PDB file as gemmi writes it, atoms N, CA and C in Angstrom:
CRYST1    1.000    1.000    1.000  90.00  90.00  90.00 P 1                      
ATOM      1  N   UNK A   1      -1.617  11.246  -6.205  1.00  0.00           N  
ATOM      2  CA  UNK A   1      -0.711  10.223  -6.688  1.00  0.00           C  
ATOM      3  C   UNK A   1      -1.200   9.712  -8.039  1.00  0.00           C  
ATOM      4  N   UNK A   2      -0.275   9.475  -8.918  1.00  0.00           N  
ATOM      5  CA  UNK A   2      -0.632   8.990 -10.239  1.00  0.00           C  
ATOM      6  C   UNK A   2      -1.187   7.573 -10.148  1.00  0.00           C  
ATOM      7  N   UNK A   3      -2.294   7.321 -10.831  1.00  0.00           N  
ATOM      8  CA  UNK A   3      -2.935   6.021 -10.886  1.00  0.00           C  
ATOM      9  C   UNK A   3      -3.496   5.543  -9.539  1.00  0.00           C  
ATOM     10  N   UNK A   4      -3.615   6.410  -8.552  1.00  0.00           N  
ATOM     11  CA  UNK A   4      -4.225   6.017  -7.281  1.00  0.00           C  
ATOM     12  C   UNK A   4      -5.740   6.117  -7.420  1.00  0.00           C  
ATOM     13  N   UNK A   5      -6.436   5.269  -6.710  1.00  0.00           N  
ATOM     14  CA  UNK A   5      -7.884   5.271  -6.747  1.00  0.00           C  
ATOM     15  C   UNK A   5      -8.424   5.798  -5.429  1.00  0.00           C  
ATOM     16  N   UNK A   6      -9.409   6.671  -5.488  1.00  0.00           N  
ATOM     17  CA  UNK A   6     -10.011   7.175  -4.261  1.00  0.00           C  
ATOM     18  C   UNK A   6     -11.447   6.674  -4.161  1.00  0.00           C  
ATOM     19  N   UNK A   7     -11.872   6.450  -2.936  1.00  0.00           N  
ATOM     20  CA  UNK A   7     -13.223   6.009  -2.639  1.00  0.00           C  
ATOM     21  C   UNK A   7     -13.747   6.939  -1.562  1.00  0.00           C  
ATOM     22  N   UNK A   8     -14.899   7.535  -1.801  1.00  0.00           N  
ATOM     23  CA  UNK A   8     -15.463   8.422  -0.783  1.00  0.00           C  
ATOM     24  C   UNK A   8     -16.850   7.944  -0.395  1.00  0.00           C  
ATOM     25  N   UNK A   9     -17.170   8.122   0.883  1.00  0.00           N  
ATOM     26  CA  UNK A   9     -18.489   7.742   1.365  1.00  0.00           C  
ATOM     27  C   UNK A   9     -18.799   8.479   2.663  1.00  0.00           C  
ATOM     28  N   UNK A  10     -20.075   8.781   2.868  1.00  0.00           N  
ATOM     29  CA  UNK A  10     -20.470   9.453   4.113  1.00  0.00           C  
ATOM     30  C   UNK A  10     -20.596   8.443   5.251  1.00  0.00           C  
ATOM     31  N   UNK A  11     -20.275   8.883   6.451  1.00  0.00           N  
ATOM     32  CA  UNK A  11     -20.413   8.051   7.649  1.00  0.00           C  
ATOM     33  C   UNK A  11     -21.239   8.831   8.667  1.00  0.00           C  
ATOM     34  N   UNK A  12     -22.303   8.223   9.149  1.00  0.00           N  
ATOM     35  CA  UNK A  12     -23.097   8.810  10.222  1.00  0.00           C  
ATOM     36  C   UNK A  12     -22.656   8.150  11.517  1.00  0.00           C  
ATOM     37  N   UNK A  13     -22.258   8.974  12.488  1.00  0.00           N  
ATOM     38  CA  UNK A  13     -21.813   8.471  13.781  1.00  0.00           C  
ATOM     39  C   UNK A  13     -22.841   8.917  14.817  1.00  0.00           C  
ATOM     40  N   UNK A  14     -23.637   7.977  15.324  1.00  0.00           N  
ATOM     41  CA  UNK A  14     -24.686   8.359  16.275  1.00  0.00           C  
ATOM     42  C   UNK A  14     -24.102   8.881  17.585  1.00  0.00           C  
ATOM     43  N   UNK A  15     -24.909   9.631  18.307  1.00  0.00           N  
ATOM     44  CA  UNK A  15     -24.491  10.123  19.624  1.00  0.00           C  
ATOM     45  C   UNK A  15     -24.063   8.932  20.480  1.00  0.00           C  
ATOM     46  N   UNK A  16     -22.893   9.030  21.076  1.00  0.00           N  
ATOM     47  CA  UNK A  16     -22.371   7.939  21.896  1.00  0.00           C  
ATOM     48  C   UNK A  16     -21.855   6.760  21.091  1.00  0.00           C  
ATOM     49  N   UNK A  17     -21.838   6.880  19.756  1.00  0.00           N  
ATOM     50  CA  UNK A  17     -21.445   5.766  18.894  1.00  0.00           C  
ATOM     51  C   UNK A  17     -19.944   5.686  18.678  1.00  0.00           C  
ATOM     52  N   UNK A  18     -19.477   4.463  18.408  1.00  0.00           N  
ATOM     53  CA  UNK A  18     -18.066   4.240  18.127  1.00  0.00           C  
ATOM     54  C   UNK A  18     -17.880   2.858  17.531  1.00  0.00           C  
ATOM     55  N   UNK A  19     -16.756   2.668  16.897  1.00  0.00           N  
ATOM     56  CA  UNK A  19     -16.343   1.337  16.483  1.00  0.00           C  
ATOM     57  C   UNK A  19     -15.849   0.619  17.722  1.00  0.00           C  
ATOM     58  N   UNK A  20     -16.019  -0.672  17.779  1.00  0.00           N  
ATOM     59  CA  UNK A  20     -15.611  -1.408  18.975  1.00  0.00           C  
ATOM     60  C   UNK A  20     -14.092  -1.469  19.135  1.00  0.00           C  
ATOM     61  N   UNK A  21     -13.360  -1.564  18.023  1.00  0.00           N  
ATOM     62  CA  UNK A  21     -11.894  -1.602  18.120  1.00  0.00           C  
ATOM     63  C   UNK A  21     -11.268  -0.732  17.034  1.00  0.00           C  
ATOM     64  N   UNK A  22     -10.042  -0.304  17.280  1.00  0.00           N  
ATOM     65  CA  UNK A  22      -9.284   0.452  16.276  1.00  0.00           C  
ATOM     66  C   UNK A  22      -8.745  -0.521  15.244  1.00  0.00           C  
ATOM     67  N   UNK A  23      -8.834  -0.127  13.982  1.00  0.00           N  
ATOM     68  CA  UNK A  23      -8.344  -1.009  12.919  1.00  0.00           C  
ATOM     69  C   UNK A  23      -7.521  -0.239  11.908  1.00  0.00           C  
ATOM     70  N   UNK A  24      -6.426  -0.824  11.495  1.00  0.00           N  
ATOM     71  CA  UNK A  24      -5.662  -0.226  10.399  1.00  0.00           C  
ATOM     72  C   UNK A  24      -6.147  -0.791   9.061  1.00  0.00           C  
ATOM     73  N   UNK A  25      -5.835  -0.129   7.995  1.00  0.00           N  
ATOM     74  CA  UNK A  25      -6.040  -0.670   6.655  1.00  0.00           C  
ATOM     75  C   UNK A  25      -5.042   0.002   5.734  1.00  0.00           C  
ATOM     76  N   UNK A  26      -4.868  -0.568   4.589  1.00  0.00           N  
ATOM     77  CA  UNK A  26      -3.904  -0.031   3.641  1.00  0.00           C  
ATOM     78  C   UNK A  26      -4.393   1.297   3.080  1.00  0.00           C  
ATOM     79  N   UNK A  27      -3.490   2.193   2.790  1.00  0.00           N  
ATOM     80  CA  UNK A  27      -3.826   3.441   2.128  1.00  0.00           C  
ATOM     81  C   UNK A  27      -3.753   4.657   3.029  1.00  0.00           C  
ATOM     82  N   UNK A  28      -4.350   5.729   2.539  1.00  0.00           N  
ATOM     83  CA  UNK A  28      -4.402   6.995   3.261  1.00  0.00           C  
ATOM     84  C   UNK A  28      -5.865   7.382   3.391  1.00  0.00           C  
ATOM     85  N   UNK A  29      -6.159   8.246   4.358  1.00  0.00           N  
ATOM     86  CA  UNK A  29      -7.552   8.620   4.598  1.00  0.00           C  
ATOM     87  C   UNK A  29      -7.653  10.121   4.847  1.00  0.00           C  
ATOM     88  N   UNK A  30      -8.740  10.683   4.375  1.00  0.00           N  
ATOM     89  CA  UNK A  30      -9.025  12.102   4.550  1.00  0.00           C  
ATOM     90  C   UNK A  30     -10.438  12.206   5.112  1.00  0.00           C  
ATOM     91  N   UNK A  31     -10.611  12.921   6.218  1.00  0.00           N  
ATOM     92  CA  UNK A  31     -11.917  13.096   6.849  1.00  0.00           C  
ATOM     93  C   UNK A  31     -12.354  14.552   6.771  1.00  0.00           C  
ATOM     94  N   UNK A  32     -13.619  14.766   6.513  1.00  0.00           N  
ATOM     95  CA  UNK A  32     -14.219  16.099   6.550  1.00  0.00           C  
ATOM     96  C   UNK A  32     -15.454  15.993   7.446  1.00  0.00           C  
ATOM     97  N   UNK A  33     -15.448  16.703   8.563  1.00  0.00           N  
ATOM     98  CA  UNK A  33     -16.605  16.672   9.458  1.00  0.00           C  
ATOM     99  C   UNK A  33     -17.658  17.621   8.882  1.00  0.00           C  
ATOM    100  N   UNK A  34     -18.787  17.052   8.485  1.00  0.00           N  
ATOM    101  CA  UNK A  34     -19.836  17.838   7.843  1.00  0.00           C  
ATOM    102  C   UNK A  34     -20.889  18.326   8.832  1.00  0.00           C  
ATOM    103  N   UNK A  35     -21.042  17.600   9.940  1.00  0.00           N  
ATOM    104  CA  UNK A  35     -22.018  18.002  10.957  1.00  0.00           C  
ATOM    105  C   UNK A  35     -21.616  17.391  12.290  1.00  0.00           C  
ATOM    106  N   UNK A  36     -21.721  18.180  13.351  1.00  0.00           N  
ATOM    107  CA  UNK A  36     -21.457  17.676  14.691  1.00  0.00           C  
ATOM    108  C   UNK A  36     -19.985  17.673  15.055  1.00  0.00           C  
ATOM    109  N   UNK A  37     -19.649  16.835  16.035  1.00  0.00           N  
ATOM    110  CA  UNK A  37     -18.280  16.711  16.535  1.00  0.00           C  
ATOM    111  C   UNK A  37     -17.948  15.237  16.704  1.00  0.00           C  
ATOM    112  N   UNK A  38     -16.688  14.890  16.444  1.00  0.00           N  
ATOM    113  CA  UNK A  38     -16.218  13.513  16.624  1.00  0.00           C  
ATOM    114  C   UNK A  38     -14.831  13.531  17.248  1.00  0.00           C  
ATOM    115  N   UNK A  39     -14.411  12.375  17.700  1.00  0.00           N  
ATOM    116  CA  UNK A  39     -13.035  12.170  18.130  1.00  0.00           C  
ATOM    117  C   UNK A  39     -12.466  11.054  17.270  1.00  0.00           C  
ATOM    118  N   UNK A  40     -11.289  11.278  16.712  1.00  0.00           N  
ATOM    119  CA  UNK A  40     -10.582  10.225  15.992  1.00  0.00           C  
ATOM    120  C   UNK A  40      -9.492   9.715  16.913  1.00  0.00           C  
ATOM    121  N   UNK A  41      -9.547   8.440  17.242  1.00  0.00           N  
ATOM    122  CA  UNK A  41      -8.471   7.799  17.988  1.00  0.00           C  
ATOM    123  C   UNK A  41      -7.520   7.237  16.947  1.00  0.00           C  
ATOM    124  N   UNK A  42      -6.276   7.697  16.999  1.00  0.00           N  
ATOM    125  CA  UNK A  42      -5.271   7.347  15.993  1.00  0.00           C  
ATOM    126  C   UNK A  42      -4.021   6.886  16.721  1.00  0.00           C  
ATOM    127  N   UNK A  43      -3.794   5.572  16.750  1.00  0.00           N  
ATOM    128  CA  UNK A  43      -2.684   5.054  17.550  1.00  0.00           C  
ATOM    129  C   UNK A  43      -2.912   5.436  18.996  1.00  0.00           C  
ATOM    130  N   UNK A  44      -1.927   6.077  19.629  1.00  0.00           N  
ATOM    131  CA  UNK A  44      -2.036   6.507  21.031  1.00  0.00           C  
ATOM    132  C   UNK A  44      -2.569   7.929  21.171  1.00  0.00           C  
ATOM    133  N   UNK A  45      -2.919   8.575  20.052  1.00  0.00           N  
ATOM    134  CA  UNK A  45      -3.373   9.969  20.086  1.00  0.00           C  
ATOM    135  C   UNK A  45      -4.875  10.066  19.837  1.00  0.00           C  
ATOM    136  N   UNK A  46      -5.463  11.172  20.286  1.00  0.00           N  
ATOM    137  CA  UNK A  46      -6.871  11.466  20.015  1.00  0.00           C  
ATOM    138  C   UNK A  46      -6.970  12.871  19.453  1.00  0.00           C  
ATOM    139  N   UNK A  47      -7.815  13.029  18.427  1.00  0.00           N  
ATOM    140  CA  UNK A  47      -8.033  14.320  17.797  1.00  0.00           C  
ATOM    141  C   UNK A  47      -9.519  14.642  17.855  1.00  0.00           C  
ATOM    142  N   UNK A  48      -9.871  15.758  18.488  1.00  0.00           N  
ATOM    143  CA  UNK A  48     -11.258  16.212  18.551  1.00  0.00           C  
ATOM    144  C   UNK A  48     -11.516  17.109  17.348  1.00  0.00           C  
ATOM    145  N   UNK A  49     -12.520  16.762  16.567  1.00  0.00           N  
ATOM    146  CA  UNK A  49     -12.825  17.484  15.343  1.00  0.00           C  
ATOM    147  C   UNK A  49     -14.268  17.978  15.374  1.00  0.00           C  
ATOM    148  N   UNK A  50     -14.480  19.196  14.900  1.00  0.00           N  
ATOM    149  CA  UNK A  50     -15.817  19.797  14.844  1.00  0.00           C  
ATOM    150  C   UNK A  50     -16.185  20.072  13.387  1.00  0.00           C  
ATOM    151  N   UNK A  51     -17.427  20.456  13.173  1.00  0.00           N  
ATOM    152  CA  UNK A  51     -17.932  20.744  11.839  1.00  0.00           C  
ATOM    153  C   UNK A  51     -16.975  21.658  11.077  1.00  0.00           C  
ATOM    154  N   UNK A  52     -16.605  21.241   9.856  1.00  0.00           N  
ATOM    155  CA  UNK A  52     -15.694  22.016   9.027  1.00  0.00           C  
ATOM    156  C   UNK A  52     -14.241  21.596   9.157  1.00  0.00           C  
ATOM    157  N   UNK A  53     -13.909  20.835  10.201  1.00  0.00           N  
ATOM    158  CA  UNK A  53     -12.531  20.373  10.382  1.00  0.00           C  
ATOM    159  C   UNK A  53     -12.218  19.241   9.417  1.00  0.00           C  
ATOM    160  N   UNK A  54     -10.945  19.146   9.055  1.00  0.00           N  
ATOM    161  CA  UNK A  54     -10.464  18.078   8.181  1.00  0.00           C  
ATOM    162  C   UNK A  54      -9.233  17.441   8.797  1.00  0.00           C  
ATOM    163  N   UNK A  55      -8.970  16.207   8.402  1.00  0.00           N  
ATOM    164  CA  UNK A  55      -7.784  15.506   8.887  1.00  0.00           C  
ATOM    165  C   UNK A  55      -7.340  14.511   7.832  1.00  0.00           C  
ATOM    166  N   UNK A  56      -6.054  14.481   7.566  1.00  0.00           N  
ATOM    167  CA  UNK A  56      -5.457  13.572   6.590  1.00  0.00           C  
ATOM    168  C   UNK A  56      -4.447  12.712   7.321  1.00  0.00           C  
ATOM    169  N   UNK A  57      -4.498  11.378   7.122  1.00  0.00           N  
ATOM    170  CA  UNK A  57      -3.579  10.512   7.855  1.00  0.00           C  
ATOM    171  C   UNK A  57      -3.311   9.209   7.106  1.00  0.00           C  
ATOM    172  N   UNK A  58      -2.249   8.545   7.527  1.00  0.00           N  
ATOM    173  CA  UNK A  58      -1.874   7.242   7.001  1.00  0.00           C  
ATOM    174  C   UNK A  58      -2.755   6.205   7.689  1.00  0.00           C  
ATOM    175  N   UNK A  59      -3.530   5.473   6.930  1.00  0.00           N  
ATOM    176  CA  UNK A  59      -4.492   4.525   7.498  1.00  0.00           C  
ATOM    177  C   UNK A  59      -3.847   3.235   7.993  1.00  0.00           C  
ATOM    178  N   UNK A  60      -2.532   3.073   7.798  1.00  0.00           N  
ATOM    179  CA  UNK A  60      -1.829   1.888   8.292  1.00  0.00           C  
ATOM    180  C   UNK A  60      -1.764   1.851   9.820  1.00  0.00           C  
ATOM    181  N   UNK A  61      -1.992   2.981  10.473  1.00  0.00           N  
ATOM    182  CA  UNK A  61      -2.015   3.053  11.933  1.00  0.00           C  
ATOM    183  C   UNK A  61      -3.439   2.744  12.409  1.00  0.00           C  
ATOM    184  N   UNK A  62      -3.609   1.909  13.447  1.00  0.00           N  
ATOM    185  CA  UNK A  62      -4.959   1.618  13.947  1.00  0.00           C  
ATOM    186  C   UNK A  62      -5.697   2.913  14.306  1.00  0.00           C  
ATOM    187  N   UNK A  63      -6.976   2.978  13.905  1.00  0.00           N  
ATOM    188  CA  UNK A  63      -7.760   4.189  14.148  1.00  0.00           C  
ATOM    189  C   UNK A  63      -9.238   3.840  14.216  1.00  0.00           C  
ATOM    190  N   UNK A  64      -9.998   4.742  14.846  1.00  0.00           N  
ATOM    191  CA  UNK A  64     -11.447   4.589  14.887  1.00  0.00           C  
ATOM    192  C   UNK A  64     -12.094   5.926  15.182  1.00  0.00           C  
ATOM    193  N   UNK A  65     -13.338   6.075  14.757  1.00  0.00           N  
ATOM    194  CA  UNK A  65     -14.135   7.263  15.054  1.00  0.00           C  
ATOM    195  C   UNK A  65     -14.958   7.008  16.308  1.00  0.00           C  
ATOM    196  N   UNK A  66     -15.120   8.056  17.076  1.00  0.00           N  
ATOM    197  CA  UNK A  66     -15.885   7.974  18.316  1.00  0.00           C  
ATOM    198  C   UNK A  66     -16.675   9.270  18.455  1.00  0.00           C  
ATOM    199  N   UNK A  67     -17.925   9.158  18.881  1.00  0.00           N  
ATOM    200  CA  UNK A  67     -18.745  10.345  19.091  1.00  0.00           C  
ATOM    201  C   UNK A  67     -19.253  10.335  20.533  1.00  0.00           C  
ATOM    202  N   UNK A  68     -18.528  11.000  21.449  1.00  0.00           N  
ATOM    203  CA  UNK A  68     -18.942  11.023  22.850  1.00  0.00           C  
ATOM    204  C   UNK A  68     -20.008  12.087  23.134  1.00  0.00           C  
ATOM    205  N   UNK A  69     -20.494  12.733  22.108  1.00  0.00           N  
ATOM    206  CA  UNK A  69     -21.406  13.861  22.263  1.00  0.00           C  
ATOM    207  C   UNK A  69     -22.873  13.435  22.279  1.00  0.00           C  
ATOM    208  N   UNK A  70     -23.756  14.390  22.529  1.00  0.00           N  
ATOM    209  CA  UNK A  70     -25.191  14.113  22.660  1.00  0.00           C  
ATOM    210  C   UNK A  70     -25.959  14.186  21.341  1.00  0.00           C  
ATOM    211  N   UNK A  71     -25.280  14.580  20.278  1.00  0.00           N  
ATOM    212  CA  UNK A  71     -25.954  14.630  18.981  1.00  0.00           C  
ATOM    213  C   UNK A  71     -25.122  13.897  17.934  1.00  0.00           C  
ATOM    214  N   UNK A  72     -25.806  13.402  16.915  1.00  0.00           N  
ATOM    215  CA  UNK A  72     -25.149  12.638  15.854  1.00  0.00           C  
ATOM    216  C   UNK A  72     -24.183  13.514  15.064  1.00  0.00           C  
ATOM    217  N   UNK A  73     -23.232  12.871  14.423  1.00  0.00           N  
ATOM    218  CA  UNK A  73     -22.262  13.566  13.575  1.00  0.00           C  
ATOM    219  C   UNK A  73     -22.244  12.907  12.200  1.00  0.00           C  
ATOM    220  N   UNK A  74     -21.846  13.685  11.199  1.00  0.00           N  
ATOM    221  CA  UNK A  74     -21.686  13.163   9.846  1.00  0.00           C  
ATOM    222  C   UNK A  74     -20.295  13.526   9.348  1.00  0.00           C  
ATOM    223  N   UNK A  75     -19.633  12.535   8.785  1.00  0.00           N  
ATOM    224  CA  UNK A  75     -18.260  12.692   8.315  1.00  0.00           C  
ATOM    225  C   UNK A  75     -18.164  12.152   6.895  1.00  0.00           C  
ATOM    226  N   UNK A  76     -17.505  12.899   6.019  1.00  0.00           N  
ATOM    227  CA  UNK A  76     -17.198  12.381   4.695  1.00  0.00           C  
ATOM    228  C   UNK A  76     -15.809  11.767   4.773  1.00  0.00           C  
ATOM    229  N   UNK A  77     -15.720  10.483   4.473  1.00  0.00           N  
ATOM    230  CA  UNK A  77     -14.435   9.777   4.478  1.00  0.00           C  
ATOM    231  C   UNK A  77     -13.990   9.566   3.042  1.00  0.00           C  
ATOM    232  N   UNK A  78     -12.721   9.848   2.785  1.00  0.00           N  
ATOM    233  CA  UNK A  78     -12.144   9.609   1.471  1.00  0.00           C  
ATOM    234  C   UNK A  78     -10.929   8.721   1.665  1.00  0.00           C  
ATOM    235  N   UNK A  79     -10.950   7.528   1.050  1.00  0.00           N  
ATOM    236  CA  UNK A  79      -9.806   6.616   1.100  1.00  0.00           C  
ATOM    237  C   UNK A  79      -9.013   6.781  -0.183  1.00  0.00           C  
ATOM    238  N   UNK A  80      -7.708   6.815  -0.052  1.00  0.00           N  
ATOM    239  CA  UNK A  80      -6.826   6.855  -1.202  1.00  0.00           C  
ATOM    240  C   UNK A  80      -5.956   5.610  -1.137  1.00  0.00           C  
ATOM    241  N   UNK A  81      -6.101   4.756  -2.135  1.00  0.00           N  
ATOM    242  CA  UNK A  81      -5.304   3.537  -2.172  1.00  0.00           C  
ATOM    243  C   UNK A  81      -3.860   3.858  -2.498  1.00  0.00           C  
ATOM    244  N   UNK A  82      -2.949   3.096  -1.930  1.00  0.00           N  
ATOM    245  CA  UNK A  82      -1.520   3.281  -2.213  1.00  0.00           C  
ATOM    246  C   UNK A  82      -1.138   2.532  -3.463  1.00  0.00           C  
TER     247      UNK A  82                                                      
END                                                                             
């Protein structure tokens, strides 16, 4: 998008780790799983993602990352402002 600003940052999700609640925010989001496996809870849906998987979504819908696995995961998150 013209004149849109993107912000990227790595997120480490420990084994068994999760955000306590799903939260929406303005903009769009792109995830790249760099190591391990995670689950993204997005509204009423869940997406299981493994190393190398990507997902692009509208961040206005409540969402959170969850790692129900026995090893930590690393995800690169990219936010695109609307």
